[in-house]
Amino acid sequence: MLSDEKVTHMSHVILQELLEKDIVDITEDESVVRRAIKRAIQMQMHIGEEMDAAVRRKIASLSRHVPEGSPEWETLYQKYFREEQVRHGLPVE
């Protein structure tokens, strides 16, 4: 989880890059745009946390115990996380 200060900093950096590279033209006050960027970052972090929790529950519900950190656990985590990404309509790496 990122702190509020880090998310705020990220929103400033993102907006600055978008403006410097002339990717966007804004008609709103920059603070309004930064707040929207910040909300988007926080929403994505929340979705990521929900996906992580769902994957961990799925692994824990297996009939046999798979120790966290083991190669099998890591493989299952990656597999189930990709499934969650697809379920949420997110790009799969």
CSV table of N, CA, C and O in Angstrom, one decimal:
chain,number,residue,atom,x,y,z
A,1,MET,N,0.9,-1.2,0.0
A,1,MET,CA,0.0,0.0,0.0
A,1,MET,C,0.9,1.2,0.0
A,1,MET,O,1.9,1.3,0.7
A,2,LEU,N,0.5,2.2,-0.8
A,2,LEU,CA,1.3,3.4,-0.9
A,2,LEU,C,0.6,4.4,0.1
A,2,LEU,O,-0.6,4.5,0.2
A,3,SER,N,1.5,5.3,0.6
A,3,SER,CA,1.0,6.3,1.5
A,3,SER,C,0.3,7.4,0.7
A,3,SER,O,0.5,7.5,-0.5
A,4,ASP,N,-0.6,8.2,1.4
A,4,ASP,CA,-1.3,9.3,0.7
A,4,ASP,C,-0.3,10.2,0.1
A,4,ASP,O,-0.5,10.8,-1.0
A,5,GLU,N,0.8,10.5,0.8
A,5,GLU,CA,1.8,11.4,0.3
A,5,GLU,C,2.4,10.9,-1.0
A,5,GLU,O,2.7,11.7,-1.9
A,6,LYS,N,2.7,9.6,-1.1
A,6,LYS,CA,3.3,9.1,-2.3
A,6,LYS,C,2.3,9.1,-3.5
A,6,LYS,O,2.7,9.4,-4.6
A,7,VAL,N,1.0,8.8,-3.2
A,7,VAL,CA,0.0,8.9,-4.3
A,7,VAL,C,-0.1,10.4,-4.7
A,7,VAL,O,-0.2,10.6,-5.9
A,8,THR,N,-0.1,11.3,-3.8
A,8,THR,CA,-0.2,12.7,-4.2
A,8,THR,C,1.0,13.1,-5.0
A,8,THR,O,0.8,13.8,-6.1
A,9,HIS,N,2.2,12.7,-4.6
A,9,HIS,CA,3.4,13.0,-5.4
A,9,HIS,C,3.3,12.4,-6.8
A,9,HIS,O,3.6,13.0,-7.8
A,10,MET,N,2.8,11.1,-6.9
A,10,MET,CA,2.6,10.5,-8.2
A,10,MET,C,1.7,11.3,-9.1
A,10,MET,O,1.9,11.4,-10.3
A,11,SER,N,0.6,11.8,-8.5
A,11,SER,CA,-0.4,12.5,-9.3
A,11,SER,C,0.3,13.8,-9.9
A,11,SER,O,0.0,14.2,-11.0
A,12,HIS,N,1.1,14.4,-9.1
A,12,HIS,CA,1.8,15.6,-9.6
A,12,HIS,C,2.8,15.3,-10.7
A,12,HIS,O,2.8,16.0,-11.7
A,13,VAL,N,3.5,14.2,-10.5
A,13,VAL,CA,4.5,13.8,-11.6
A,13,VAL,C,3.8,13.4,-12.8
A,13,VAL,O,4.2,13.8,-13.9
A,14,ILE,N,2.7,12.6,-12.7
A,14,ILE,CA,1.9,12.2,-13.9
A,14,ILE,C,1.4,13.4,-14.7
A,14,ILE,O,1.5,13.5,-15.9
A,15,LEU,N,0.7,14.3,-14.0
A,15,LEU,CA,0.2,15.5,-14.6
A,15,LEU,C,1.3,16.3,-15.3
A,15,LEU,O,1.1,16.7,-16.4
A,16,GLN,N,2.4,16.5,-14.6
A,16,GLN,CA,3.5,17.3,-15.2
A,16,GLN,C,4.0,16.6,-16.5
A,16,GLN,O,4.2,17.3,-17.4
A,17,GLU,N,4.2,15.3,-16.5
A,17,GLU,CA,4.6,14.6,-17.7
A,17,GLU,C,3.6,14.7,-18.8
A,17,GLU,O,4.0,14.9,-19.9
A,18,LEU,N,2.3,14.6,-18.5
A,18,LEU,CA,1.3,14.7,-19.5
A,18,LEU,C,1.3,16.1,-20.1
A,18,LEU,O,1.2,16.3,-21.4
A,19,LEU,N,1.5,17.1,-19.3
A,19,LEU,CA,1.6,18.5,-19.8
A,19,LEU,C,2.8,18.8,-20.6
A,19,LEU,O,2.8,19.4,-21.6
A,20,GLU,N,4.0,18.3,-20.0
A,20,GLU,CA,5.3,18.6,-20.7
A,20,GLU,C,5.4,17.9,-22.1
A,20,GLU,O,5.9,18.5,-23.0
A,21,LYS,N,4.8,16.7,-22.2
A,21,LYS,CA,4.9,16.0,-23.4
A,21,LYS,C,3.7,16.4,-24.4
A,21,LYS,O,3.5,15.7,-25.4
A,22,ASP,N,2.9,17.3,-23.9
A,22,ASP,CA,1.8,17.8,-24.7
A,22,ASP,C,0.8,16.7,-25.1
A,22,ASP,O,0.3,16.7,-26.2
A,23,ILE,N,0.6,15.8,-24.1
A,23,ILE,CA,-0.3,14.7,-24.4
A,23,ILE,C,-1.8,15.1,-24.1
A,23,ILE,O,-2.7,14.6,-24.8
A,24,VAL,N,-2.0,16.0,-23.2
A,24,VAL,CA,-3.3,16.5,-22.9
A,24,VAL,C,-3.4,18.0,-22.8
A,24,VAL,O,-2.4,18.6,-22.5
A,25,ASP,N,-4.5,18.5,-23.1
A,25,ASP,CA,-4.8,19.9,-22.8
A,25,ASP,C,-5.9,19.9,-21.8
A,25,ASP,O,-6.9,19.2,-21.9
A,26,ILE,N,-5.7,20.6,-20.7
A,26,ILE,CA,-6.7,20.6,-19.6
A,26,ILE,C,-7.4,22.0,-19.6
A,26,ILE,O,-6.8,23.0,-19.9
A,27,THR,N,-8.7,21.9,-19.3
A,27,THR,CA,-9.5,23.1,-19.2
A,27,THR,C,-9.9,23.3,-17.8
A,27,THR,O,-10.4,24.4,-17.4
A,28,GLU,N,-9.7,22.3,-16.9
A,28,GLU,CA,-10.0,22.4,-15.5
A,28,GLU,C,-8.7,23.0,-14.8
A,28,GLU,O,-7.6,23.0,-15.3
A,29,ASP,N,-8.9,23.4,-13.6
A,29,ASP,CA,-7.8,23.7,-12.7
A,29,ASP,C,-6.9,22.5,-12.5
A,29,ASP,O,-7.4,21.4,-12.4
A,30,GLU,N,-5.6,22.7,-12.5
A,30,GLU,CA,-4.7,21.5,-12.3
A,30,GLU,C,-5.0,20.7,-11.1
A,30,GLU,O,-4.8,19.5,-11.1
A,31,SER,N,-5.4,21.4,-10.0
A,31,SER,CA,-5.7,20.7,-8.8
A,31,SER,C,-6.8,19.7,-8.9
A,31,SER,O,-6.8,18.6,-8.4
A,32,VAL,N,-7.8,20.1,-9.7
A,32,VAL,CA,-9.0,19.2,-10.0
A,32,VAL,C,-8.5,17.9,-10.8
A,32,VAL,O,-8.9,16.8,-10.5
A,33,VAL,N,-7.6,18.1,-11.7
A,33,VAL,CA,-7.1,17.0,-12.5
A,33,VAL,C,-6.2,16.1,-11.7
A,33,VAL,O,-6.3,14.9,-11.7
A,34,ARG,N,-5.4,16.7,-10.8
A,34,ARG,CA,-4.5,15.9,-9.9
A,34,ARG,C,-5.4,15.1,-9.0
A,34,ARG,O,-5.0,13.9,-8.7
A,35,ARG,N,-6.5,15.6,-8.5
A,35,ARG,CA,-7.3,14.9,-7.6
A,35,ARG,C,-8.0,13.7,-8.4
A,35,ARG,O,-8.1,12.6,-7.8
A,36,ALA,N,-8.3,13.9,-9.6
A,36,ALA,CA,-8.9,12.8,-10.4
A,36,ALA,C,-7.8,11.7,-10.7
A,36,ALA,O,-8.1,10.5,-10.6
A,37,ILE,N,-6.6,12.1,-10.9
A,37,ILE,CA,-5.5,11.2,-11.1
A,37,ILE,C,-5.3,10.4,-9.8
A,37,ILE,O,-5.2,9.2,-9.8
A,38,LYS,N,-5.3,11.1,-8.7
A,38,LYS,CA,-5.1,10.5,-7.4
A,38,LYS,C,-6.2,9.4,-7.1
A,38,LYS,O,-5.9,8.3,-6.7
A,39,ARG,N,-7.5,9.8,-7.4
A,39,ARG,CA,-8.6,8.9,-7.2
A,39,ARG,C,-8.4,7.6,-8.1
A,39,ARG,O,-8.7,6.5,-7.7
A,40,ALA,N,-8.0,7.8,-9.3
A,40,ALA,CA,-7.8,6.7,-10.2
A,40,ALA,C,-6.7,5.8,-9.7
A,40,ALA,O,-6.8,4.5,-9.7
A,41,ILE,N,-5.6,6.3,-9.2
A,41,ILE,CA,-4.5,5.5,-8.6
A,41,ILE,C,-5.0,4.7,-7.4
A,41,ILE,O,-4.8,3.5,-7.3
A,42,GLN,N,-5.8,5.4,-6.6
A,42,GLN,CA,-6.3,4.7,-5.3
A,42,GLN,C,-7.3,3.6,-5.7
A,42,GLN,O,-7.3,2.6,-5.1
A,43,MET,N,-8.1,3.9,-6.7
A,43,MET,CA,-9.1,2.8,-7.1
A,43,MET,C,-8.3,1.6,-7.7
A,43,MET,O,-8.7,0.5,-7.3
A,44,GLN,N,-7.3,1.8,-8.5
A,44,GLN,CA,-6.5,0.7,-9.0
A,44,GLN,C,-5.8,-0.1,-7.9
A,44,GLN,O,-5.7,-1.3,-7.9
A,45,MET,N,-5.3,0.7,-6.9
A,45,MET,CA,-4.7,0.0,-5.7
A,45,MET,C,-5.7,-0.8,-5.0
A,45,MET,O,-5.4,-2.0,-4.6
A,46,HIS,N,-6.9,-0.3,-4.8
A,46,HIS,CA,-7.9,-1.0,-4.1
A,46,HIS,C,-8.3,-2.3,-4.9
A,46,HIS,O,-8.4,-3.4,-4.3
A,47,ILE,N,-8.4,-2.2,-6.2
A,47,ILE,CA,-8.7,-3.4,-7.0
A,47,ILE,C,-7.6,-4.4,-6.9
A,47,ILE,O,-7.9,-5.6,-6.7
A,48,GLY,N,-6.4,-4.0,-6.9
A,48,GLY,CA,-5.2,-4.9,-6.7
A,48,GLY,C,-5.2,-5.6,-5.4
A,48,GLY,O,-4.9,-6.8,-5.3
A,49,GLU,N,-5.6,-4.8,-4.3
A,49,GLU,CA,-5.7,-5.5,-3.0
A,49,GLU,C,-6.8,-6.5,-3.0
A,49,GLU,O,-6.6,-7.6,-2.4
A,50,GLU,N,-7.9,-6.2,-3.6
A,50,GLU,CA,-9.0,-7.1,-3.6
A,50,GLU,C,-8.6,-8.4,-4.4
A,50,GLU,O,-9.0,-9.5,-4.0
A,51,MET,N,-7.9,-8.2,-5.5
A,51,MET,CA,-7.5,-9.4,-6.3
A,51,MET,C,-6.5,-10.2,-5.5
A,51,MET,O,-6.6,-11.4,-5.5
A,52,ASP,N,-5.6,-9.6,-4.8
A,52,ASP,CA,-4.6,-10.3,-4.0
A,52,ASP,C,-5.3,-11.1,-2.9
A,52,ASP,O,-5.0,-12.3,-2.7
A,53,ALA,N,-6.3,-10.5,-2.3
A,53,ALA,CA,-7.0,-11.2,-1.2
A,53,ALA,C,-7.8,-12.4,-1.8
A,53,ALA,O,-7.8,-13.5,-1.2
A,54,ALA,N,-8.4,-12.2,-3.0
A,54,ALA,CA,-9.1,-13.3,-3.6
A,54,ALA,C,-8.2,-14.5,-4.0
A,54,ALA,O,-8.5,-15.7,-3.8
A,55,VAL,N,-7.0,-14.2,-4.5
A,55,VAL,CA,-6.1,-15.2,-4.9
A,55,VAL,C,-5.6,-15.9,-3.6
A,55,VAL,O,-5.5,-17.2,-3.6
A,56,ARG,N,-5.3,-15.2,-2.6
A,56,ARG,CA,-4.8,-15.8,-1.3
A,56,ARG,C,-5.9,-16.8,-0.7
A,56,ARG,O,-5.6,-17.8,-0.3
A,57,ARG,N,-7.2,-16.3,-0.8
A,57,ARG,CA,-8.3,-17.2,-0.3
A,57,ARG,C,-8.4,-18.4,-1.1
A,57,ARG,O,-8.6,-19.5,-0.6
A,58,LYS,N,-8.2,-18.3,-2.5
A,58,LYS,CA,-8.3,-19.4,-3.3
A,58,LYS,C,-7.2,-20.4,-3.1
A,58,LYS,O,-7.5,-21.7,-3.0
A,59,ILE,N,-6.0,-20.0,-2.8
A,59,ILE,CA,-4.9,-20.9,-2.5
A,59,ILE,C,-5.1,-21.5,-1.2
A,59,ILE,O,-4.9,-22.7,-1.0
A,60,ALA,N,-5.6,-20.8,-0.2
A,60,ALA,CA,-5.9,-21.3,1.1
A,60,ALA,C,-7.0,-22.3,1.1
A,60,ALA,O,-7.0,-23.2,2.0
A,61,SER,N,-7.9,-22.3,0.2
A,61,SER,CA,-9.0,-23.2,0.1
A,61,SER,C,-8.7,-24.5,-0.5
A,61,SER,O,-9.5,-25.4,-0.6
A,62,LEU,N,-7.5,-24.7,-1.1
A,62,LEU,CA,-7.1,-25.9,-1.7
A,62,LEU,C,-7.2,-27.0,-0.6
A,62,LEU,O,-6.9,-26.8,0.5
A,63,SER,N,-7.4,-28.3,-1.1
A,63,SER,CA,-7.5,-29.4,-0.2
A,63,SER,C,-6.2,-29.7,0.5
A,63,SER,O,-6.2,-30.3,1.6
A,64,ARG,N,-5.1,-29.4,-0.1
A,64,ARG,CA,-3.8,-29.6,0.6
A,64,ARG,C,-3.2,-28.2,0.9
A,64,ARG,O,-3.4,-27.3,0.2
A,65,HIS,N,-2.4,-28.2,1.9
A,65,HIS,CA,-1.7,-27.0,2.3
A,65,HIS,C,-0.5,-26.7,1.4
A,65,HIS,O,0.3,-27.6,1.2
A,66,VAL,N,-0.5,-25.5,0.8
A,66,VAL,CA,0.6,-25.1,0.0
A,66,VAL,C,1.3,-24.0,0.7
A,66,VAL,O,0.7,-22.9,0.9
A,67,PRO,N,2.5,-24.2,1.2
A,67,PRO,CA,3.2,-23.1,2.0
A,67,PRO,C,3.5,-21.9,1.2
A,67,PRO,O,4.0,-21.9,0.1
A,68,GLU,N,3.1,-20.7,1.8
A,68,GLU,CA,3.4,-19.5,1.1
A,68,GLU,C,4.9,-19.3,0.9
A,68,GLU,O,5.7,-19.6,1.8
A,69,GLY,N,5.2,-18.8,-0.3
A,69,GLY,CA,6.6,-18.6,-0.6
A,69,GLY,C,7.3,-19.8,-1.3
A,69,GLY,O,8.3,-19.6,-1.9
A,70,SER,N,6.6,-20.9,-1.3
A,70,SER,CA,7.2,-22.1,-2.0
A,70,SER,C,7.0,-21.9,-3.5
A,70,SER,O,6.1,-21.1,-3.9
A,71,PRO,N,7.8,-22.6,-4.3
A,71,PRO,CA,7.7,-22.4,-5.8
A,71,PRO,C,6.2,-22.8,-6.2
A,71,PRO,O,5.7,-22.1,-7.1
A,72,GLU,N,5.6,-23.8,-5.6
A,72,GLU,CA,4.2,-24.1,-6.0
A,72,GLU,C,3.3,-23.0,-5.7
A,72,GLU,O,2.4,-22.7,-6.5
A,73,TRP,N,3.4,-22.4,-4.5
A,73,TRP,CA,2.6,-21.3,-4.1
A,73,TRP,C,2.7,-20.1,-5.1
A,73,TRP,O,1.7,-19.5,-5.5
A,74,GLU,N,4.0,-19.8,-5.4
A,74,GLU,CA,4.2,-18.7,-6.4
A,74,GLU,C,3.6,-19.0,-7.7
A,74,GLU,O,3.0,-18.1,-8.3
A,75,THR,N,3.7,-20.2,-8.2
A,75,THR,CA,3.1,-20.6,-9.5
A,75,THR,C,1.6,-20.4,-9.4
A,75,THR,O,1.0,-19.9,-10.3
A,76,LEU,N,1.0,-21.0,-8.4
A,76,LEU,CA,-0.5,-20.9,-8.2
A,76,LEU,C,-0.9,-19.4,-8.1
A,76,LEU,O,-1.9,-19.0,-8.7
A,77,TYR,N,-0.1,-18.6,-7.3
A,77,TYR,CA,-0.5,-17.2,-7.2
A,77,TYR,C,-0.5,-16.5,-8.5
A,77,TYR,O,-1.4,-15.8,-8.8
A,78,GLN,N,0.6,-16.7,-9.3
A,78,GLN,CA,0.6,-16.1,-10.6
A,78,GLN,C,-0.6,-16.5,-11.5
A,78,GLN,O,-1.2,-15.7,-12.2
A,79,LYS,N,-0.9,-17.8,-11.5
A,79,LYS,CA,-2.0,-18.3,-12.3
A,79,LYS,C,-3.3,-17.7,-11.9
A,79,LYS,O,-4.1,-17.2,-12.7
A,80,TYR,N,-3.6,-17.8,-10.6
A,80,TYR,CA,-4.9,-17.2,-10.1
A,80,TYR,C,-4.9,-15.7,-10.2
A,80,TYR,O,-6.0,-15.2,-10.5
A,81,PHE,N,-3.8,-15.0,-10.1
A,81,PHE,CA,-3.8,-13.6,-10.3
A,81,PHE,C,-4.1,-13.2,-11.7
A,81,PHE,O,-4.9,-12.3,-11.9
A,82,ARG,N,-3.6,-13.9,-12.7
A,82,ARG,CA,-3.9,-13.7,-14.1
A,82,ARG,C,-5.4,-13.9,-14.3
A,82,ARG,O,-6.1,-13.2,-15.0
A,83,GLU,N,-6.0,-14.9,-13.7
A,83,GLU,CA,-7.4,-15.2,-13.8
A,83,GLU,C,-8.2,-14.0,-13.2
A,83,GLU,O,-9.2,-13.6,-13.8
A,84,GLU,N,-7.8,-13.5,-12.1
A,84,GLU,CA,-8.5,-12.3,-11.5
A,84,GLU,C,-8.3,-11.1,-12.4
A,84,GLU,O,-9.3,-10.3,-12.6
A,85,GLN,N,-7.2,-10.9,-13.1
A,85,GLN,CA,-7.0,-9.8,-14.0
A,85,GLN,C,-8.0,-9.9,-15.2
A,85,GLN,O,-8.7,-8.9,-15.5
A,86,VAL,N,-8.2,-11.1,-15.7
A,86,VAL,CA,-9.1,-11.3,-16.8
A,86,VAL,C,-10.5,-11.1,-16.3
A,86,VAL,O,-11.3,-10.4,-17.0
A,87,ARG,N,-10.8,-11.6,-15.1
A,87,ARG,CA,-12.2,-11.4,-14.5
A,87,ARG,C,-12.5,-9.9,-14.4
A,87,ARG,O,-13.7,-9.5,-14.5
A,88,HIS,N,-11.5,-9.1,-14.0
A,88,HIS,CA,-11.7,-7.7,-13.8
A,88,HIS,C,-11.5,-6.9,-15.1
A,88,HIS,O,-11.6,-5.6,-15.1
A,89,GLY,N,-11.3,-7.6,-16.2
A,89,GLY,CA,-11.1,-6.9,-17.5
A,89,GLY,C,-9.8,-6.1,-17.6
A,89,GLY,O,-9.7,-5.1,-18.3
A,90,LEU,N,-8.8,-6.5,-16.8
A,90,LEU,CA,-7.5,-5.8,-16.8
A,90,LEU,C,-6.5,-6.5,-17.8
A,90,LEU,O,-6.6,-7.7,-18.1
A,91,PRO,N,-5.6,-5.7,-18.3
A,91,PRO,CA,-4.6,-6.4,-19.2
A,91,PRO,C,-3.7,-7.4,-18.5
A,91,PRO,O,-3.4,-7.2,-17.3
A,92,VAL,N,-3.5,-8.5,-19.1
A,92,VAL,CA,-2.7,-9.6,-18.5
A,92,VAL,C,-1.3,-9.5,-19.1
A,92,VAL,O,-1.1,-9.4,-20.3
A,93,GLU,N,-0.3,-9.5,-18.2
A,93,GLU,CA,1.1,-9.4,-18.6
A,93,GLU,C,1.6,-10.8,-19.1
A,93,GLU,O,1.2,-11.8,-18.6
